[in-house]
JSON list of C-alpha atoms in Angstrom, two decimals:
[
{"chain": "G", "resi": 1, "resn": "MET", "atom": "CA", "xyz": [-0.34, -0.15, 0.26]},
{"chain": "G", "resi": 2, "resn": "LYS", "atom": "CA", "xyz": [2.90, 2.40, 0.80]},
{"chain": "G", "resi": 3, "resn": "THR", "atom": "CA", "xyz": [4.24, 2.02, -3.17]},
{"chain": "G", "resi": 4, "resn": "SER", "atom": "CA", "xyz": [0.06, 2.59, -4.10]},
{"chain": "G", "resi": 5, "resn": "LEU", "atom": "CA", "xyz": [0.04, 6.10, -2.05]},
{"chain": "G", "resi": 6, "resn": "LEU", "atom": "CA", "xyz": [3.51, 7.30, -3.14]},
{"chain": "G", "resi": 7, "resn": "LEU", "atom": "CA", "xyz": [2.58, 7.00, -6.71]},
{"chain": "G", "resi": 8, "resn": "LEU", "atom": "CA", "xyz": [-0.70, 8.52, -5.89]},
{"chain": "G", "resi": 9, "resn": "LEU", "atom": "CA", "xyz": [1.28, 11.40, -3.96]},
{"chain": "G", "resi": 10, "resn": "SER", "atom": "CA", "xyz": [3.57, 11.32, -7.25]},
{"chain": "G", "resi": 11, "resn": "PHE", "atom": "CA", "xyz": [0.68, 11.92, -9.84]},
{"chain": "G", "resi": 12, "resn": "VAL", "atom": "CA", "xyz": [-1.05, 14.22, -7.40]},
{"chain": "G", "resi": 13, "resn": "GLY", "atom": "CA", "xyz": [2.98, 16.55, -7.15]},
{"chain": "G", "resi": 14, "resn": "GLY", "atom": "CA", "xyz": [2.64, 16.39, -11.06]},
{"chain": "G", "resi": 15, "resn": "LEU", "atom": "CA", "xyz": [-0.90, 17.39, -10.96]},
{"chain": "G", "resi": 16, "resn": "ALA", "atom": "CA", "xyz": [0.02, 20.85, -8.70]},
{"chain": "G", "resi": 17, "resn": "LEU", "atom": "CA", "xyz": [2.80, 21.67, -10.76]},
{"chain": "G", "resi": 18, "resn": "ALA", "atom": "CA", "xyz": [1.69, 21.26, -13.82]},
{"chain": "G", "resi": 19, "resn": "ALA", "atom": "CA", "xyz": [-1.25, 23.36, -12.83]},
{"chain": "G", "resi": 20, "resn": "ALA", "atom": "CA", "xyz": [1.14, 26.32, -11.03]},
{"chain": "G", "resi": 21, "resn": "ASP", "atom": "CA", "xyz": [3.37, 26.01, -14.01]},
{"chain": "G", "resi": 22, "resn": "GLY", "atom": "CA", "xyz": [6.21, 25.24, -12.40]},
{"chain": "G", "resi": 23, "resn": "LEU", "atom": "CA", "xyz": [7.63, 22.63, -15.02]},
{"chain": "G", "resi": 24, "resn": "PRO", "atom": "CA", "xyz": [10.08, 23.63, -18.12]},
{"chain": "G", "resi": 25, "resn": "ASP", "atom": "CA", "xyz": [7.77, 23.27, -21.86]},
{"chain": "G", "resi": 26, "resn": "PHE", "atom": "CA", "xyz": [9.91, 20.73, -22.65]},
{"chain": "G", "resi": 27, "resn": "LEU", "atom": "CA", "xyz": [8.40, 18.06, -20.36]},
{"chain": "G", "resi": 28, "resn": "LEU", "atom": "CA", "xyz": [4.82, 19.04, -20.91]},
{"chain": "G", "resi": 29, "resn": "HIS", "atom": "CA", "xyz": [5.68, 17.30, -25.42]},
{"chain": "G", "resi": 30, "resn": "GLU", "atom": "CA", "xyz": [3.67, 14.41, -26.12]},
{"chain": "G", "resi": 31, "resn": "VAL", "atom": "CA", "xyz": [6.97, 12.38, -26.58]},
{"chain": "G", "resi": 32, "resn": "TRP", "atom": "CA", "xyz": [7.92, 12.08, -22.90]},
{"chain": "G", "resi": 33, "resn": "SER", "atom": "CA", "xyz": [4.66, 10.32, -22.65]},
{"chain": "G", "resi": 34, "resn": "GLN", "atom": "CA", "xyz": [5.33, 8.07, -25.17]},
{"chain": "G", "resi": 35, "resn": "SER", "atom": "CA", "xyz": [9.02, 7.33, -24.52]},
{"chain": "G", "resi": 36, "resn": "VAL", "atom": "CA", "xyz": [8.08, 6.63, -20.79]},
{"chain": "G", "resi": 37, "resn": "LEU", "atom": "CA", "xyz": [5.54, 4.13, -22.42]},
{"chain": "G", "resi": 38, "resn": "TRP", "atom": "CA", "xyz": [8.03, 2.33, -24.68]},
{"chain": "G", "resi": 39, "resn": "LEU", "atom": "CA", "xyz": [10.77, 2.28, -22.04]},
{"chain": "G", "resi": 40, "resn": "LEU", "atom": "CA", "xyz": [7.69, 0.55, -19.15]},
{"chain": "G", "resi": 41, "resn": "MET", "atom": "CA", "xyz": [7.02, -1.78, -21.95]},
{"chain": "G", "resi": 42, "resn": "PHE", "atom": "CA", "xyz": [10.87, -2.69, -22.43]},
{"chain": "G", "resi": 43, "resn": "VAL", "atom": "CA", "xyz": [11.08, -3.02, -18.34]},
{"chain": "G", "resi": 44, "resn": "VAL", "atom": "CA", "xyz": [8.13, -5.16, -18.26]},
{"chain": "G", "resi": 45, "resn": "GLY", "atom": "CA", "xyz": [9.46, -7.73, -21.37]},
{"chain": "G", "resi": 46, "resn": "VAL", "atom": "CA", "xyz": [13.00, -7.89, -19.80]},
{"chain": "G", "resi": 47, "resn": "GLY", "atom": "CA", "xyz": [10.88, -8.88, -16.12]},
{"chain": "G", "resi": 48, "resn": "VAL", "atom": "CA", "xyz": [9.23, -11.57, -17.61]},
{"chain": "G", "resi": 49, "resn": "GLY", "atom": "CA", "xyz": [11.92, -12.92, -20.06]},
{"chain": "G", "resi": 50, "resn": "SER", "atom": "CA", "xyz": [15.06, -12.96, -17.20]},
{"chain": "G", "resi": 51, "resn": "ASP", "atom": "CA", "xyz": [12.62, -14.99, -14.93]},
{"chain": "G", "resi": 52, "resn": "LYS", "atom": "CA", "xyz": [13.48, -18.99, -16.12]},
{"chain": "G", "resi": 53, "resn": "ALA", "atom": "CA", "xyz": [11.21, -20.30, -13.12]},
{"chain": "G", "resi": 54, "resn": "LEU", "atom": "CA", "xyz": [8.21, -18.21, -13.80]},
{"chain": "G", "resi": 55, "resn": "VAL", "atom": "CA", "xyz": [8.00, -19.69, -17.09]},
{"chain": "G", "resi": 56, "resn": "ALA", "atom": "CA", "xyz": [8.95, -23.04, -16.19]},
{"chain": "G", "resi": 57, "resn": "ARG", "atom": "CA", "xyz": [5.80, -22.61, -13.23]},
{"chain": "G", "resi": 58, "resn": "MET", "atom": "CA", "xyz": [3.58, -21.53, -16.01]},
{"chain": "G", "resi": 59, "resn": "CYS", "atom": "CA", "xyz": [3.99, -24.22, -18.59]},
{"chain": "G", "resi": 60, "resn": "GLY", "atom": "CA", "xyz": [2.96, -26.11, -15.84]},
{"chain": "G", "resi": 61, "resn": "LEU", "atom": "CA", "xyz": [-0.16, -24.62, -15.13]},
{"chain": "G", "resi": 62, "resn": "SER", "atom": "CA", "xyz": [-3.95, -26.48, -15.80]},
{"chain": "G", "resi": 63, "resn": "ARG", "atom": "CA", "xyz": [-6.30, -25.13, -18.44]},
{"chain": "G", "resi": 64, "resn": "GLY", "atom": "CA", "xyz": [-8.43, -24.19, -15.88]},
{"chain": "G", "resi": 65, "resn": "VAL", "atom": "CA", "xyz": [-5.96, -21.42, -14.88]},
{"chain": "G", "resi": 66, "resn": "PHE", "atom": "CA", "xyz": [-6.56, -19.92, -18.72]},
{"chain": "G", "resi": 67, "resn": "LEU", "atom": "CA", "xyz": [-10.06, -18.98, -17.70]},
{"chain": "G", "resi": 68, "resn": "VAL", "atom": "CA", "xyz": [-9.17, -16.66, -14.67]},
{"chain": "G", "resi": 69, "resn": "PRO", "atom": "CA", "xyz": [-7.81, -13.41, -16.88]},
{"chain": "G", "resi": 70, "resn": "VAL", "atom": "CA", "xyz": [-10.40, -14.07, -19.39]},
{"chain": "G", "resi": 71, "resn": "LEU", "atom": "CA", "xyz": [-13.22, -14.13, -16.96]},
{"chain": "G", "resi": 72, "resn": "VAL", "atom": "CA", "xyz": [-11.06, -11.04, -14.93]},
{"chain": "G", "resi": 73, "resn": "ALA", "atom": "CA", "xyz": [-11.09, -8.92, -18.11]},
{"chain": "G", "resi": 74, "resn": "ALA", "atom": "CA", "xyz": [-14.44, -9.87, -19.02]},
{"chain": "G", "resi": 75, "resn": "GLY", "atom": "CA", "xyz": [-15.63, -8.94, -15.56]},
{"chain": "G", "resi": 76, "resn": "SER", "atom": "CA", "xyz": [-13.50, -5.25, -15.74]},
{"chain": "G", "resi": 77, "resn": "ILE", "atom": "CA", "xyz": [-15.05, -4.44, -19.29]},
{"chain": "G", "resi": 78, "resn": "LEU", "atom": "CA", "xyz": [-18.73, -5.40, -18.36]},
{"chain": "G", "resi": 79, "resn": "GLY", "atom": "CA", "xyz": [-18.30, -3.70, -15.05]},
{"chain": "G", "resi": 80, "resn": "ALA", "atom": "CA", "xyz": [-17.20, -0.91, -16.36]},
{"chain": "G", "resi": 81, "resn": "LEU", "atom": "CA", "xyz": [-19.77, -0.55, -19.25]},
{"chain": "G", "resi": 82, "resn": "LEU", "atom": "CA", "xyz": [-22.53, -0.98, -16.44]},
{"chain": "G", "resi": 83, "resn": "VAL", "atom": "CA", "xyz": [-21.17, 1.97, -14.50]},
{"chain": "G", "resi": 84, "resn": "SER", "atom": "CA", "xyz": [-21.24, 4.00, -17.23]},
{"chain": "G", "resi": 85, "resn": "LEU", "atom": "CA", "xyz": [-25.05, 3.66, -17.66]},
{"chain": "G", "resi": 86, "resn": "PHE", "atom": "CA", "xyz": [-24.86, 5.96, -14.53]},
{"chain": "G", "resi": 87, "resn": "LEU", "atom": "CA", "xyz": [-22.67, 8.25, -15.88]},
{"chain": "G", "resi": 88, "resn": "LYS", "atom": "CA", "xyz": [-23.62, 10.85, -18.31]},
{"chain": "G", "resi": 89, "resn": "ALA", "atom": "CA", "xyz": [-19.91, 12.50, -18.51]},
{"chain": "G", "resi": 90, "resn": "LEU", "atom": "CA", "xyz": [-18.39, 9.06, -20.07]},
{"chain": "G", "resi": 91, "resn": "GLN", "atom": "CA", "xyz": [-19.66, 7.46, -23.24]},
{"chain": "G", "resi": 92, "resn": "PRO", "atom": "CA", "xyz": [-19.49, 3.35, -22.95]},
{"chain": "G", "resi": 93, "resn": "ALA", "atom": "CA", "xyz": [-16.52, 3.03, -25.36]},
{"chain": "G", "resi": 94, "resn": "GLU", "atom": "CA", "xyz": [-14.14, 5.49, -22.94]},
{"chain": "G", "resi": 95, "resn": "ALA", "atom": "CA", "xyz": [-15.53, 3.34, -19.21]},
{"chain": "G", "resi": 96, "resn": "MET", "atom": "CA", "xyz": [-14.93, 0.44, -21.09]},
{"chain": "G", "resi": 97, "resn": "ALA", "atom": "CA", "xyz": [-11.30, 1.58, -21.83]},
{"chain": "G", "resi": 98, "resn": "VAL", "atom": "CA", "xyz": [-11.04, 2.56, -18.43]},
{"chain": "G", "resi": 99, "resn": "GLY", "atom": "CA", "xyz": [-12.10, -0.77, -16.77]},
{"chain": "G", "resi": 100, "resn": "ALA", "atom": "CA", "xyz": [-9.94, -2.83, -19.73]},
{"chain": "G", "resi": 101, "resn": "GLY", "atom": "CA", "xyz": [-6.52, -1.07, -17.28]},
{"chain": "G", "resi": 102, "resn": "PHE", "atom": "CA", "xyz": [-6.98, -4.40, -15.41]},
{"chain": "G", "resi": 103, "resn": "GLY", "atom": "CA", "xyz": [-5.52, -1.95, -12.31]},
{"chain": "G", "resi": 104, "resn": "TYR", "atom": "CA", "xyz": [-2.25, -1.35, -14.96]},
{"chain": "G", "resi": 105, "resn": "TYR", "atom": "CA", "xyz": [-2.65, 2.56, -14.05]},
{"chain": "G", "resi": 106, "resn": "SER", "atom": "CA", "xyz": [0.43, 3.94, -15.39]},
{"chain": "G", "resi": 107, "resn": "LEU", "atom": "CA", "xyz": [0.20, 2.36, -19.08]},
{"chain": "G", "resi": 108, "resn": "SER", "atom": "CA", "xyz": [-3.30, 2.46, -19.33]},
{"chain": "G", "resi": 109, "resn": "ALA", "atom": "CA", "xyz": [-2.97, 6.41, -18.51]},
{"chain": "G", "resi": 110, "resn": "ILE", "atom": "CA", "xyz": [-0.32, 7.00, -20.83]},
{"chain": "G", "resi": 111, "resn": "LEU", "atom": "CA", "xyz": [-2.36, 4.90, -23.90]},
{"chain": "G", "resi": 112, "resn": "ILE", "atom": "CA", "xyz": [-5.30, 7.19, -23.28]},
{"chain": "G", "resi": 113, "resn": "ALA", "atom": "CA", "xyz": [-3.61, 10.54, -23.00]},
{"chain": "G", "resi": 114, "resn": "GLY", "atom": "CA", "xyz": [-2.21, 9.63, -26.24]},
{"chain": "G", "resi": 115, "resn": "LEU", "atom": "CA", "xyz": [-5.19, 8.29, -28.01]},
{"chain": "G", "resi": 116, "resn": "HIS", "atom": "CA", "xyz": [-8.24, 10.54, -26.08]},
{"chain": "G", "resi": 117, "resn": "GLY", "atom": "CA", "xyz": [-6.91, 13.18, -24.55]},
{"chain": "G", "resi": 118, "resn": "GLU", "atom": "CA", "xyz": [-5.64, 13.80, -20.76]},
{"chain": "G", "resi": 119, "resn": "GLU", "atom": "CA", "xyz": [-9.10, 14.25, -18.86]},
{"chain": "G", "resi": 120, "resn": "LEU", "atom": "CA", "xyz": [-9.94, 10.50, -19.70]},
{"chain": "G", "resi": 121, "resn": "ALA", "atom": "CA", "xyz": [-6.67, 9.31, -18.99]},
{"chain": "G", "resi": 122, "resn": "VAL", "atom": "CA", "xyz": [-6.80, 10.81, -15.03]},
{"chain": "G", "resi": 123, "resn": "VAL", "atom": "CA", "xyz": [-10.22, 8.99, -15.04]},
{"chain": "G", "resi": 124, "resn": "ALA", "atom": "CA", "xyz": [-7.81, 6.13, -15.81]},
{"chain": "G", "resi": 125, "resn": "MET", "atom": "CA", "xyz": [-5.28, 6.06, -13.35]},
{"chain": "G", "resi": 126, "resn": "LEU", "atom": "CA", "xyz": [-7.87, 7.13, -10.68]},
{"chain": "G", "resi": 127, "resn": "ALA", "atom": "CA", "xyz": [-10.18, 4.52, -11.16]},
{"chain": "G", "resi": 128, "resn": "ASN", "atom": "CA", "xyz": [-7.13, 1.68, -11.38]},
{"chain": "G", "resi": 129, "resn": "ILE", "atom": "CA", "xyz": [-5.35, 3.02, -8.59]},
{"chain": "G", "resi": 130, "resn": "VAL", "atom": "CA", "xyz": [-8.29, 3.27, -6.48]},
{"chain": "G", "resi": 131, "resn": "ARG", "atom": "CA", "xyz": [-8.68, -0.57, -7.92]},
{"chain": "G", "resi": 132, "resn": "GLU", "atom": "CA", "xyz": [-5.40, -1.64, -6.59]},
{"chain": "G", "resi": 133, "resn": "LEU", "atom": "CA", "xyz": [-5.91, 0.51, -3.23]},
{"chain": "G", "resi": 134, "resn": "LEU", "atom": "CA", "xyz": [-9.18, -1.33, -2.36]},
{"chain": "G", "resi": 135, "resn": "THR", "atom": "CA", "xyz": [-7.33, -4.93, -3.21]},
{"chain": "G", "resi": 136, "resn": "LEU", "atom": "CA", "xyz": [-4.78, -4.01, -0.67]},
{"chain": "G", "resi": 137, "resn": "VAL", "atom": "CA", "xyz": [-7.11, -2.80, 1.94]},
{"chain": "G", "resi": 138, "resn": "LEU", "atom": "CA", "xyz": [-10.01, -5.17, 1.71]},
{"chain": "G", "resi": 139, "resn": "ALA", "atom": "CA", "xyz": [-8.24, -8.50, 0.76]},
{"chain": "G", "resi": 140, "resn": "PRO", "atom": "CA", "xyz": [-9.34, -10.76, 3.83]},
{"chain": "G", "resi": 141, "resn": "TRP", "atom": "CA", "xyz": [-12.55, -9.78, 2.78]},
{"chain": "G", "resi": 142, "resn": "TRP", "atom": "CA", "xyz": [-12.35, -10.64, -0.80]},
{"chain": "G", "resi": 143, "resn": "VAL", "atom": "CA", "xyz": [-11.58, -13.92, 0.39]},
{"chain": "G", "resi": 144, "resn": "ARG", "atom": "CA", "xyz": [-14.22, -14.58, 3.01]},
{"chain": "G", "resi": 145, "resn": "TRP", "atom": "CA", "xyz": [-17.00, -13.22, 0.63]},
{"chain": "G", "resi": 146, "resn": "PHE", "atom": "CA", "xyz": [-16.16, -14.53, -3.00]},
{"chain": "G", "resi": 147, "resn": "GLY", "atom": "CA", "xyz": [-13.32, -17.32, -2.45]},
{"chain": "G", "resi": 148, "resn": "ARG", "atom": "CA", "xyz": [-9.40, -17.36, -2.60]},
{"chain": "G", "resi": 149, "resn": "LEU", "atom": "CA", "xyz": [-9.40, -16.92, -6.22]},
{"chain": "G", "resi": 150, "resn": "ALA", "atom": "CA", "xyz": [-11.28, -13.25, -6.10]},
{"chain": "G", "resi": 151, "resn": "LEU", "atom": "CA", "xyz": [-8.42, -11.43, -4.93]},
{"chain": "G", "resi": 152, "resn": "VAL", "atom": "CA", "xyz": [-6.70, -12.49, -7.87]},
{"chain": "G", "resi": 153, "resn": "GLY", "atom": "CA", "xyz": [-9.91, -10.72, -10.15]},
{"chain": "G", "resi": 154, "resn": "ALA", "atom": "CA", "xyz": [-9.87, -8.12, -7.88]},
{"chain": "G", "resi": 155, "resn": "GLY", "atom": "CA", "xyz": [-5.93, -7.34, -8.44]},
{"chain": "G", "resi": 156, "resn": "GLY", "atom": "CA", "xyz": [-5.98, -7.66, -11.89]},
{"chain": "G", "resi": 157, "resn": "ALA", "atom": "CA", "xyz": [-2.99, -6.69, -13.55]},
{"chain": "G", "resi": 158, "resn": "THR", "atom": "CA", "xyz": [-1.47, -5.94, -10.13]},
{"chain": "G", "resi": 159, "resn": "ALA", "atom": "CA", "xyz": [-1.74, -9.58, -9.32]},
{"chain": "G", "resi": 160, "resn": "MET", "atom": "CA", "xyz": [1.39, -10.10, -10.27]},
{"chain": "G", "resi": 161, "resn": "ASP", "atom": "CA", "xyz": [3.86, -7.75, -8.46]},
{"chain": "G", "resi": 162, "resn": "THR", "atom": "CA", "xyz": [1.92, -5.14, -5.74]},
{"chain": "G", "resi": 163, "resn": "THR", "atom": "CA", "xyz": [-1.07, -6.92, -4.80]},
{"chain": "G", "resi": 164, "resn": "LEU", "atom": "CA", "xyz": [0.85, -10.34, -4.83]},
{"chain": "G", "resi": 165, "resn": "PRO", "atom": "CA", "xyz": [2.05, -10.14, -1.31]},
{"chain": "G", "resi": 166, "resn": "VAL", "atom": "CA", "xyz": [-1.78, -10.27, -0.02]},
{"chain": "G", "resi": 167, "resn": "VAL", "atom": "CA", "xyz": [-2.75, -13.31, -2.21]},
{"chain": "G", "resi": 168, "resn": "LEU", "atom": "CA", "xyz": [0.05, -15.39, -0.76]},
{"chain": "G", "resi": 169, "resn": "LYS", "atom": "CA", "xyz": [-1.15, -14.38, 2.42]},
{"chain": "G", "resi": 170, "resn": "TYR", "atom": "CA", "xyz": [-4.70, -14.26, 2.32]},
{"chain": "G", "resi": 171, "resn": "SER", "atom": "CA", "xyz": [-5.23, -17.04, -0.69]},
{"chain": "G", "resi": 172, "resn": "GLY", "atom": "CA", "xyz": [-2.16, -19.25, -0.16]},
{"chain": "G", "resi": 173, "resn": "GLN", "atom": "CA", "xyz": [0.68, -19.90, -1.86]},
{"chain": "G", "resi": 174, "resn": "GLU", "atom": "CA", "xyz": [-0.69, -22.40, -4.49]},
{"chain": "G", "resi": 175, "resn": "CYS", "atom": "CA", "xyz": [-3.02, -19.20, -5.59]},
{"chain": "G", "resi": 176, "resn": "THR", "atom": "CA", "xyz": [0.45, -17.26, -6.21]},
{"chain": "G", "resi": 177, "resn": "VAL", "atom": "CA", "xyz": [1.07, -18.99, -9.42]},
{"chain": "G", "resi": 178, "resn": "VAL", "atom": "CA", "xyz": [-2.12, -18.01, -10.90]},
{"chain": "G", "resi": 179, "resn": "ALA", "atom": "CA", "xyz": [-2.41, -14.34, -9.64]},
{"chain": "G", "resi": 180, "resn": "VAL", "atom": "CA", "xyz": [1.31, -14.02, -11.82]},
{"chain": "G", "resi": 181, "resn": "PHE", "atom": "CA", "xyz": [-0.36, -15.87, -14.91]},
{"chain": "G", "resi": 182, "resn": "SER", "atom": "CA", "xyz": [-3.21, -13.89, -14.92]},
{"chain": "G", "resi": 183, "resn": "GLY", "atom": "CA", "xyz": [-1.71, -10.37, -13.52]},
{"chain": "G", "resi": 184, "resn": "LEU", "atom": "CA", "xyz": [0.85, -11.12, -16.99]},
{"chain": "G", "resi": 185, "resn": "VAL", "atom": "CA", "xyz": [-1.65, -12.19, -19.54]},
{"chain": "G", "resi": 186, "resn": "LEU", "atom": "CA", "xyz": [-3.82, -9.05, -18.73]},
{"chain": "G", "resi": 187, "resn": "SER", "atom": "CA", "xyz": [-1.02, -6.63, -18.56]},
{"chain": "G", "resi": 188, "resn": "LEU", "atom": "CA", "xyz": [-0.27, -7.80, -22.10]},
{"chain": "G", "resi": 189, "resn": "LEU", "atom": "CA", "xyz": [-3.86, -6.90, -23.31]},
{"chain": "G", "resi": 190, "resn": "VAL", "atom": "CA", "xyz": [-4.17, -3.54, -21.90]},
{"chain": "G", "resi": 191, "resn": "PRO", "atom": "CA", "xyz": [-2.12, -2.10, -24.75]},
{"chain": "G", "resi": 192, "resn": "VAL", "atom": "CA", "xyz": [-4.38, -4.29, -27.15]},
{"chain": "G", "resi": 193, "resn": "LEU", "atom": "CA", "xyz": [-7.80, -3.70, -25.61]},
{"chain": "G", "resi": 194, "resn": "VAL", "atom": "CA", "xyz": [-7.48, 0.26, -24.45]},
{"chain": "G", "resi": 195, "resn": "PRO", "atom": "CA", "xyz": [-7.01, 1.21, -28.24]},
{"chain": "G", "resi": 196, "resn": "LEU", "atom": "CA", "xyz": [-9.45, -1.20, -29.19]},
{"chain": "G", "resi": 197, "resn": "LEU", "atom": "CA", "xyz": [-12.14, -0.08, -26.54]},
{"chain": "G", "resi": 198, "resn": "LEU", "atom": "CA", "xyz": [-11.10, 3.58, -27.83]},
{"chain": "G", "resi": 199, "resn": "SER", "atom": "CA", "xyz": [-11.19, 3.30, -31.19]},
{"chain": "G", "resi": 200, "resn": "PHE", "atom": "CA", "xyz": [-15.73, 2.58, -30.81]},
{"chain": "G", "resi": 201, "resn": "ALA", "atom": "CA", "xyz": [-15.66, 6.37, -28.89]},
{"chain": "G", "resi": 202, "resn": "PHE", "atom": "CA", "xyz": [-17.15, 9.35, -30.74]}
]
């Protein structure tokens, strides 16, 4: 949770500095966001490719586990669509694109900022940060109310990193491999689904 709060404070600090014109003009150029996005994707690839044990564990998973990220993705996007029915400010496609961030606030916000604008990017970042925080804070209740895999679903893409410790603590070690697999698949789906869903926005 400390990491999430620090990231949220960094985001708020950036907002405050930009609003106060406290940043040099060259930092406001879109090329910086794009550069950070490519660097982020590269680092994720390096992290996954360098973990040989992770690849071996993935190969040993049963076929049923492949349904977990599919169901998490479907639930996240359909849930966002349902919320959009009560929010006039958001188009259904915009809401679904936010939901398709799957908790991966940094990547989804950068993608949305470049494709659709800063306003929706802020919504995406805050929504996905809140998702991660609620996963961490409500971890024991997710498991108690909905079962051990519910925590993997609540964490979304973050189940492979920042929310993995609470998965281990409350869902058990046997769920950690599922969490890493689901988080990895969802992370890879973010740059595919977010632009696809935004293409239906007008």
